[in-house]
PDB file of N, CA and C in Angstrom:
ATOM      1  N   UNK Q   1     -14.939 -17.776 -10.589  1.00  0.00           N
ATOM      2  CA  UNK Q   1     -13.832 -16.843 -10.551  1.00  0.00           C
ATOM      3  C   UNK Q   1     -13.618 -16.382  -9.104  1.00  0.00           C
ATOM      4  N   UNK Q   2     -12.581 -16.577  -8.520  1.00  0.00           N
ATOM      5  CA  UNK Q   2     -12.019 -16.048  -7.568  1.00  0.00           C
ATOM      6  C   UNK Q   2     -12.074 -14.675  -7.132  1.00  0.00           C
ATOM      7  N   UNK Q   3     -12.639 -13.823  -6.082  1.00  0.00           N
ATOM      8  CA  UNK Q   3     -12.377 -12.648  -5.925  1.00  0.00           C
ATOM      9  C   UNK Q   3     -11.021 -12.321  -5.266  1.00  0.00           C
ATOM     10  N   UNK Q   4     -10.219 -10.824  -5.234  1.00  0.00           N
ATOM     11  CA  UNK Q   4      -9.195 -10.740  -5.348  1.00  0.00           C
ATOM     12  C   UNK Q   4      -8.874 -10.344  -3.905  1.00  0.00           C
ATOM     13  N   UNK Q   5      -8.341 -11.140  -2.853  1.00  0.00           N
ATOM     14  CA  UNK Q   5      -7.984 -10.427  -1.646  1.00  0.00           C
ATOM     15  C   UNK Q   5      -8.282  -8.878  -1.288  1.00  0.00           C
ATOM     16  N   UNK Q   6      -8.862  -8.273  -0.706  1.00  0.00           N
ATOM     17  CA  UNK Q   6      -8.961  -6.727  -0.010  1.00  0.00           C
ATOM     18  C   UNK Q   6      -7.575  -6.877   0.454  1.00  0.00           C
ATOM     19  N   UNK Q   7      -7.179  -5.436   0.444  1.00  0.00           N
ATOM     20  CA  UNK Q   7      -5.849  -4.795   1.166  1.00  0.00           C
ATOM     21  C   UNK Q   7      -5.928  -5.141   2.462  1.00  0.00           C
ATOM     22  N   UNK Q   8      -6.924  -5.311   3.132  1.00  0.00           N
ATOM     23  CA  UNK Q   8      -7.266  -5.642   4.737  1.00  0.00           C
ATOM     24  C   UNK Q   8      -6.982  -7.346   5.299  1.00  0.00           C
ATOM     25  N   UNK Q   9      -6.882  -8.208   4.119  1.00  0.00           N
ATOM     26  CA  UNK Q   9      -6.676  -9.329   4.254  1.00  0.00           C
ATOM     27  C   UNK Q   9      -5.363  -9.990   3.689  1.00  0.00           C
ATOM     28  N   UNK Q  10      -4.686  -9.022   2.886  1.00  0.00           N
ATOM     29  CA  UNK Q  10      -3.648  -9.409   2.490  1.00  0.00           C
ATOM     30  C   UNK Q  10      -2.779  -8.769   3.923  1.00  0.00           C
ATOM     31  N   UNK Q  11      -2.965  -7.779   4.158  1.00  0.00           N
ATOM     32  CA  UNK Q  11      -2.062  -7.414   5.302  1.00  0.00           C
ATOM     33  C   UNK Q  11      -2.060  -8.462   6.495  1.00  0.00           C
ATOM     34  N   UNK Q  12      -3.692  -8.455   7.146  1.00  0.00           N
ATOM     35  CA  UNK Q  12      -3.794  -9.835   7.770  1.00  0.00           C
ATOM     36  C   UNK Q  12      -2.852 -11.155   7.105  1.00  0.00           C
ATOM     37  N   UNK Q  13      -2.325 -11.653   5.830  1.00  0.00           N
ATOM     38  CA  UNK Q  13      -2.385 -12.512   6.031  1.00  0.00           C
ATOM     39  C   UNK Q  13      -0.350 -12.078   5.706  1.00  0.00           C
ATOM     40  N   UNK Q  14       0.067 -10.994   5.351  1.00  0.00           N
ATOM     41  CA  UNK Q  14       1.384 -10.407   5.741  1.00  0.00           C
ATOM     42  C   UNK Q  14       1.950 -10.843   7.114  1.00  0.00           C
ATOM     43  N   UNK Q  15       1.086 -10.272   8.182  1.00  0.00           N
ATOM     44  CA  UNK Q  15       1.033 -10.176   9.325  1.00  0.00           C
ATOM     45  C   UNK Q  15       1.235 -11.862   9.955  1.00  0.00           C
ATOM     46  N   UNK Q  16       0.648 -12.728   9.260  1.00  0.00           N
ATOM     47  CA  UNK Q  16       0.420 -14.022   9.592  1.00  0.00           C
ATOM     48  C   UNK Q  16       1.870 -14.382   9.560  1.00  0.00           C
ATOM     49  N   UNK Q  17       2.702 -14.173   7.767  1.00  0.00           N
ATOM     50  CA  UNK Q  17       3.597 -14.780   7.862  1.00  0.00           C
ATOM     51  C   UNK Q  17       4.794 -14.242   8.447  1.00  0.00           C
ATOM     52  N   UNK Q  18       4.628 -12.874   8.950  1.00  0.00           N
ATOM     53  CA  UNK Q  18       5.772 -12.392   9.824  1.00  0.00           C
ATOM     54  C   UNK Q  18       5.933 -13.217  11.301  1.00  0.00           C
ATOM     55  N   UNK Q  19       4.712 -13.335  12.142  1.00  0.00           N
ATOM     56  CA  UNK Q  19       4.783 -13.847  13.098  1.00  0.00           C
ATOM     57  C   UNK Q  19       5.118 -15.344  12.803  1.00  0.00           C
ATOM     58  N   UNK Q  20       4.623 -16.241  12.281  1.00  0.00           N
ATOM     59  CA  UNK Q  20       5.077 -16.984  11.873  1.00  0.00           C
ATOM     60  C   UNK Q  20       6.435 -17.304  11.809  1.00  0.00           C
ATOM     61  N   UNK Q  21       6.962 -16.537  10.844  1.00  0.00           N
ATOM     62  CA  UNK Q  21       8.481 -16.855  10.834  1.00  0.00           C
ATOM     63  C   UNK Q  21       9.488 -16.087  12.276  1.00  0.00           C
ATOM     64  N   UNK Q  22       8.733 -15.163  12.662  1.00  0.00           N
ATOM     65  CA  UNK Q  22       9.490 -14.733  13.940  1.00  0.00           C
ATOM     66  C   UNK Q  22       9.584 -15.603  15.349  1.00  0.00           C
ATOM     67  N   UNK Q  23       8.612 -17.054  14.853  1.00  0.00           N
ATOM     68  CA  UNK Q  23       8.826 -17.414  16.244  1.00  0.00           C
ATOM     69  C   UNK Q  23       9.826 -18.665  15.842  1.00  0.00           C
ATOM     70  N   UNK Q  24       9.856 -18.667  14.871  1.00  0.00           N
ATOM     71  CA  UNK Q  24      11.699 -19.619  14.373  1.00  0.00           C
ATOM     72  C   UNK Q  24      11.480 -21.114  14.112  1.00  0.00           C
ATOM     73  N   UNK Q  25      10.285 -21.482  14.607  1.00  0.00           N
ATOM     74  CA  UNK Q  25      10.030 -23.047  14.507  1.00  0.00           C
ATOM     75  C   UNK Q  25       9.905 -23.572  13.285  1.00  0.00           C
ATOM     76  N   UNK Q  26       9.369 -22.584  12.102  1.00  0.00           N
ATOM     77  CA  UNK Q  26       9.141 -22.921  10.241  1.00  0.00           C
ATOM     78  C   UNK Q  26      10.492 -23.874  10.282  1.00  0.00           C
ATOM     79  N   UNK Q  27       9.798 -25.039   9.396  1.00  0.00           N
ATOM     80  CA  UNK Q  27      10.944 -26.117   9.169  1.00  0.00           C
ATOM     81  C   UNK Q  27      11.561 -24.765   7.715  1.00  0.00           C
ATOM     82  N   UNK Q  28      13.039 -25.273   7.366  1.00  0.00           N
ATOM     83  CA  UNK Q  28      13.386 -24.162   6.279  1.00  0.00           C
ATOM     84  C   UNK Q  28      12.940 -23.221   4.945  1.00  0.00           C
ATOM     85  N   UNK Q  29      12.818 -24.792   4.323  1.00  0.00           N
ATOM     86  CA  UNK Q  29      11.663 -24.574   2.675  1.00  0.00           C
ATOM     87  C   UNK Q  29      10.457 -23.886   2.959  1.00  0.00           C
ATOM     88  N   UNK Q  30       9.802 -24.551   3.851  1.00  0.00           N
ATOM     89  CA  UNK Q  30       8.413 -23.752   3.939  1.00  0.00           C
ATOM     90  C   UNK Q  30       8.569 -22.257   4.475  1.00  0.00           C
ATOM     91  N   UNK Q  31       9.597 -22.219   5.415  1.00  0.00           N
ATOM     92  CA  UNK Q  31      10.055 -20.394   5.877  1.00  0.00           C
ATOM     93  C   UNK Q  31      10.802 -19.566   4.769  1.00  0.00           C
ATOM     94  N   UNK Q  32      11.629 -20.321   3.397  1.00  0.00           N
ATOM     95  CA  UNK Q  32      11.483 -19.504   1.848  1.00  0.00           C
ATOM     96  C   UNK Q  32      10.441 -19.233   1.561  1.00  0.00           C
ATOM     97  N   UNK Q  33       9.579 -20.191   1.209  1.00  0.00           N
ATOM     98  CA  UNK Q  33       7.961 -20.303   0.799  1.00  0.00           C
ATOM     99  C   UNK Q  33       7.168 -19.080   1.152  1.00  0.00           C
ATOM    100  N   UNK Q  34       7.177 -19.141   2.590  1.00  0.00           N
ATOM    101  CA  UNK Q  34       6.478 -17.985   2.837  1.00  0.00           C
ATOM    102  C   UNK Q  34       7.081 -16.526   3.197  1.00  0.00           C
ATOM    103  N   UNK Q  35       8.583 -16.603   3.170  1.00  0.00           N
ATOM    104  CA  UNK Q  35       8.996 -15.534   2.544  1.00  0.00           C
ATOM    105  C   UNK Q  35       9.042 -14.665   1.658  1.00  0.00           C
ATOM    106  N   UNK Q  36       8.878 -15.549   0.512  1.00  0.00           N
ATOM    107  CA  UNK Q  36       8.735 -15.039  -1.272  1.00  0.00           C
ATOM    108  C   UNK Q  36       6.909 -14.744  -0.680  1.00  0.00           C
ATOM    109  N   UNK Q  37       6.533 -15.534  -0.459  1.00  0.00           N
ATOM    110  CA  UNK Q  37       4.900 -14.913  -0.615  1.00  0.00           C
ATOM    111  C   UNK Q  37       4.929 -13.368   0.242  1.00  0.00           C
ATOM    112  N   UNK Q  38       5.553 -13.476   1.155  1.00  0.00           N
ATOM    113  CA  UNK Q  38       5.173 -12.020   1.992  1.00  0.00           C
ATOM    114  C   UNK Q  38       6.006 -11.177   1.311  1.00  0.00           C
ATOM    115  N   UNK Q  39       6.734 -11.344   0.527  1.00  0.00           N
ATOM    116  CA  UNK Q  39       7.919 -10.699  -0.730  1.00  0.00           C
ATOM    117  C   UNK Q  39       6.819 -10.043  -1.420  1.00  0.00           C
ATOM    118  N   UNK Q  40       5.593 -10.572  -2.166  1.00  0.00           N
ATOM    119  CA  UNK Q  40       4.886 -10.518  -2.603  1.00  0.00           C
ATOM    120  C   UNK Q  40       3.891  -9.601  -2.768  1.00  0.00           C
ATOM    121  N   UNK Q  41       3.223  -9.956  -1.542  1.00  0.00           N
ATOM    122  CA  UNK Q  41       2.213  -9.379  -0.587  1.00  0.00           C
ATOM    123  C   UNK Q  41       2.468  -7.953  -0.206  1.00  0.00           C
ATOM    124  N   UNK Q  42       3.914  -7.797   0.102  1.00  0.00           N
ATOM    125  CA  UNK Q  42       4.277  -6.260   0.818  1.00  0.00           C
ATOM    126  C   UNK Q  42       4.379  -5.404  -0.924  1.00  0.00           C
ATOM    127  N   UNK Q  43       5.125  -6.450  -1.723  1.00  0.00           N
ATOM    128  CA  UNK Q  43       4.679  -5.260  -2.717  1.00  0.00           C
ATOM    129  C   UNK Q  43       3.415  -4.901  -3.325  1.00  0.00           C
ATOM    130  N   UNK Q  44       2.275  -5.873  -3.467  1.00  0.00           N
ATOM    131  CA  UNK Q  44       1.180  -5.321  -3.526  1.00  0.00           C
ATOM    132  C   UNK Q  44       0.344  -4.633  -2.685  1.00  0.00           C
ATOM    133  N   UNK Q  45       0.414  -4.747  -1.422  1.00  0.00           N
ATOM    134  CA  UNK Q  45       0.297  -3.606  -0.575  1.00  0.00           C
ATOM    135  C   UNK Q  45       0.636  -2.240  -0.523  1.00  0.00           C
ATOM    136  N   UNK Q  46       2.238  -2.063  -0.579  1.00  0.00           N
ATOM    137  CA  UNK Q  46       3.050  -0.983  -1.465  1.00  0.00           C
ATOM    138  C   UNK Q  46       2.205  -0.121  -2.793  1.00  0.00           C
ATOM    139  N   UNK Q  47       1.729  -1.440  -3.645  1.00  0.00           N
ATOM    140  CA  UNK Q  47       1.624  -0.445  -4.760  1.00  0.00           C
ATOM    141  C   UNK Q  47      -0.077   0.052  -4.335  1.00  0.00           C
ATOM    142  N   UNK Q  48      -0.948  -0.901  -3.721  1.00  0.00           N
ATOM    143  CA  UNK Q  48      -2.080  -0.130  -3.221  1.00  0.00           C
ATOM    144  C   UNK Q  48      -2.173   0.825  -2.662  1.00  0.00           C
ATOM    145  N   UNK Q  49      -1.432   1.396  -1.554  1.00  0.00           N
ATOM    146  CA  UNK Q  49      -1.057   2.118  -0.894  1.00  0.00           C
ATOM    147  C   UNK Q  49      -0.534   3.444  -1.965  1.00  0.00           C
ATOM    148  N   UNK Q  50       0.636   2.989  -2.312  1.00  0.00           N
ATOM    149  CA  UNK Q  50       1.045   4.069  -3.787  1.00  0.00           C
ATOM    150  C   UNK Q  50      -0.576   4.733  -4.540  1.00  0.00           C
ATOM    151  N   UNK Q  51      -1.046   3.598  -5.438  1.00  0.00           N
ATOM    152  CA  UNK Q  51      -2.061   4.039  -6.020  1.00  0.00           C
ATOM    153  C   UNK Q  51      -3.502   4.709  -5.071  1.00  0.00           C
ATOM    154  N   UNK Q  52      -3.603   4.851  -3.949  1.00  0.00           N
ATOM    155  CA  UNK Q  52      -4.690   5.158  -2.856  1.00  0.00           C
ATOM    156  C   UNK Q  52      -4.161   6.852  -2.655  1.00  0.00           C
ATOM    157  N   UNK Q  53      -2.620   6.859  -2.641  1.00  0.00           N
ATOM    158  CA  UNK Q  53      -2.068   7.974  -2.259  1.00  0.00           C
ATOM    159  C   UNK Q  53      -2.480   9.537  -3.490  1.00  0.00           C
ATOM    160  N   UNK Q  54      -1.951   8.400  -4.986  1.00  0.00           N
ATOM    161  CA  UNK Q  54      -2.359   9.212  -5.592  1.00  0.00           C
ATOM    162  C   UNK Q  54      -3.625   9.769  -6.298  1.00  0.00           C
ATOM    163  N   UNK Q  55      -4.693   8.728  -5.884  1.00  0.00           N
ATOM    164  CA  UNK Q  55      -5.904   9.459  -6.075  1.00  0.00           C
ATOM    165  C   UNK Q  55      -6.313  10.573  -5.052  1.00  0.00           C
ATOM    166  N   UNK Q  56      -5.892  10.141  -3.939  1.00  0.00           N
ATOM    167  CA  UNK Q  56      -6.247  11.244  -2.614  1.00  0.00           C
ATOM    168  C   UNK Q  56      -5.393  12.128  -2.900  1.00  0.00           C
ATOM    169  N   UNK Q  57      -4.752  12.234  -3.341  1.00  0.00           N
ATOM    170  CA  UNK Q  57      -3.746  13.782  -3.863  1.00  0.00           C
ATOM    171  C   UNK Q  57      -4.372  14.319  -4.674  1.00  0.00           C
ATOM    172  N   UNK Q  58      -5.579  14.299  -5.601  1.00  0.00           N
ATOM    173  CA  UNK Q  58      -6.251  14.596  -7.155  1.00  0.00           C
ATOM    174  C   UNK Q  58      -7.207  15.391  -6.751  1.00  0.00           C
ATOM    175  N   UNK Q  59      -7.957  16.371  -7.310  1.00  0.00           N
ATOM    176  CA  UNK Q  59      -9.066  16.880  -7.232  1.00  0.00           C
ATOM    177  C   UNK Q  59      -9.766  17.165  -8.152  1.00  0.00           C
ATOM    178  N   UNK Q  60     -10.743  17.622  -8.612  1.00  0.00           N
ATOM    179  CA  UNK Q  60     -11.717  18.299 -10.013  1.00  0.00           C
ATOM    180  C   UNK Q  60     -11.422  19.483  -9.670  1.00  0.00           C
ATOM    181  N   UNK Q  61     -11.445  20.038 -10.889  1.00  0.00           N
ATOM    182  CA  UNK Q  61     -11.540  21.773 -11.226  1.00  0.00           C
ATOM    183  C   UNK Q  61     -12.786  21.617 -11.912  1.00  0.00           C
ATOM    184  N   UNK Q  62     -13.351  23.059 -11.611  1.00  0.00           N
ATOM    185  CA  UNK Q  62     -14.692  23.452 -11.838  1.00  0.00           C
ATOM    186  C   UNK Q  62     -15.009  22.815 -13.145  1.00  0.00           C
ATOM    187  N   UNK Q  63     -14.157  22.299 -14.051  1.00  0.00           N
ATOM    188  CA  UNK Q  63     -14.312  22.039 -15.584  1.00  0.00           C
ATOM    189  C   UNK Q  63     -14.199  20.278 -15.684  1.00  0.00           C
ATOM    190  N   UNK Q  64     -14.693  20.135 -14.298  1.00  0.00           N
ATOM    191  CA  UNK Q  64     -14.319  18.333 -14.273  1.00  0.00           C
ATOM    192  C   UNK Q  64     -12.879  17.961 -14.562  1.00  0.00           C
ATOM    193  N   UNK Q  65     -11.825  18.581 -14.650  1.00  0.00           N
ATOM    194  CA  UNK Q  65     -10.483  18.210 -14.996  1.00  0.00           C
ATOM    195  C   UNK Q  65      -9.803  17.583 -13.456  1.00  0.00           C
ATOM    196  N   UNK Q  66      -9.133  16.401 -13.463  1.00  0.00           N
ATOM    197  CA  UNK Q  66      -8.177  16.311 -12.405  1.00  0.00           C
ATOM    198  C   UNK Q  66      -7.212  17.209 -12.638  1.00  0.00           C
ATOM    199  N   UNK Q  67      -6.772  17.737 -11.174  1.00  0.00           N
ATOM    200  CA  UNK Q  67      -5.357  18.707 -10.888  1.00  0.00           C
ATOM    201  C   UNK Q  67      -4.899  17.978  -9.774  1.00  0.00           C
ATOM    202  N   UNK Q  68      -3.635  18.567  -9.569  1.00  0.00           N
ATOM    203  CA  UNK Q  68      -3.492  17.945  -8.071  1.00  0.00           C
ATOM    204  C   UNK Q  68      -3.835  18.825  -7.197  1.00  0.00           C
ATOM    205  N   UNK Q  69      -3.716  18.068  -5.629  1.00  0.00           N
ATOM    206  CA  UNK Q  69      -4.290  18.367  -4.273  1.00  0.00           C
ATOM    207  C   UNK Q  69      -3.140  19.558  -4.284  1.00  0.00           C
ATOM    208  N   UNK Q  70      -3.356  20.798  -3.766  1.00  0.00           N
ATOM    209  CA  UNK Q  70      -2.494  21.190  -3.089  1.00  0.00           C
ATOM    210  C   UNK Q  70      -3.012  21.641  -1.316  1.00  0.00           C
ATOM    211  N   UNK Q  71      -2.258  21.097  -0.420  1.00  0.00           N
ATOM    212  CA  UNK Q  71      -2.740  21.552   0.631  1.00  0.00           C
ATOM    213  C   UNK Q  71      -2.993  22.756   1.180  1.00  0.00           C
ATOM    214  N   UNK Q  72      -3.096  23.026   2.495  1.00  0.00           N
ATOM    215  CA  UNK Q  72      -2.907  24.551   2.866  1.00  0.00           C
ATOM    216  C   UNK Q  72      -1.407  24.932   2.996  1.00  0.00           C
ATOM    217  N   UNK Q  73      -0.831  24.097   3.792  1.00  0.00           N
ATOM    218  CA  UNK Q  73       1.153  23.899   3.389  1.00  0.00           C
ATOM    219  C   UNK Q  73       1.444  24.006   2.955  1.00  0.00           C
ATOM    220  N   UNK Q  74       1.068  23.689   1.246  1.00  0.00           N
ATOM    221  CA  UNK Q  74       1.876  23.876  -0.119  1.00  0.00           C
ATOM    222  C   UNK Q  74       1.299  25.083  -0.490  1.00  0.00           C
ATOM    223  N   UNK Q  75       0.143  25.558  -0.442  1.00  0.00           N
ATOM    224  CA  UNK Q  75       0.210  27.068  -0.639  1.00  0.00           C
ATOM    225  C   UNK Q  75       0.200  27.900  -0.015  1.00  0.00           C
ATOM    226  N   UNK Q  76       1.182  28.057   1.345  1.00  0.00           N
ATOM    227  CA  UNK Q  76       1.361  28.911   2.177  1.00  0.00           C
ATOM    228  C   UNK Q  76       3.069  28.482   1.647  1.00  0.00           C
ATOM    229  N   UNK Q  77       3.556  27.393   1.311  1.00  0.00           N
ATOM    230  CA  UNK Q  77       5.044  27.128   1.087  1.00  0.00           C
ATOM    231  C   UNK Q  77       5.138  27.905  -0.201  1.00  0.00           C
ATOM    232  N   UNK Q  78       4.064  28.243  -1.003  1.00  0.00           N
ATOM    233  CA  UNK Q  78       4.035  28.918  -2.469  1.00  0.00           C
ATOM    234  C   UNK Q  78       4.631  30.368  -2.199  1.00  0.00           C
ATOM    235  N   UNK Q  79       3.507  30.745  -1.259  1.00  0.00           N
ATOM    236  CA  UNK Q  79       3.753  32.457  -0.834  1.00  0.00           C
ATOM    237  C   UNK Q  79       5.344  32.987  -0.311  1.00  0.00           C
ATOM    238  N   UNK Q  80       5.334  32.208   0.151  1.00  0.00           N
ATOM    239  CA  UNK Q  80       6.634  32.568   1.039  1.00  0.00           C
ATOM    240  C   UNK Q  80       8.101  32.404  -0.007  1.00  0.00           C
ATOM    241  N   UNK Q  81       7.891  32.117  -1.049  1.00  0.00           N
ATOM    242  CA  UNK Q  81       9.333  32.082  -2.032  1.00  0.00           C
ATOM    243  C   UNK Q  81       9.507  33.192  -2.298  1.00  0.00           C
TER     244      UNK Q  81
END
């Protein structure tokens, strides 16, 4: 079984096909090809990124419950209404 790319290597390999296609030489098909793949790639990055965001927003309450993060910003933005 295959292990599943790290976020660190899919970007590396994002990164690959941007330069790649930015230096213009990709014969056509293969510059679709690796278009749709970096099509791909940026959205699973996206949604890692998404899902990373919203655990780091979460916290426990004394009762083991997730709540959300509120910063010091959002409750100094609380006071002030």
């Amino acid at each position: 079984m295959t292990e599943k790319p790290t976020f660190e290597e899919n970007l590396k390999s994002l990164d690959d096909i941007v330069t790649n296609l930015e230096k213009g030489d990709v014969p056509l098909e293969k510059a679709l090809n690796e278009f749709k793949r970096g099509v791909v790639l940026s959205k699973d990055l996206q949604d890692t990124l998404q899902n990373a965001e919203k655990t780091l927003t979460k916290m426990m309450d004394e009762n083991g419950q997730e709540v959300p993060f509120e910063s010091q910003n959002d409750s100094i933005k609380d006071t002030q209404k």
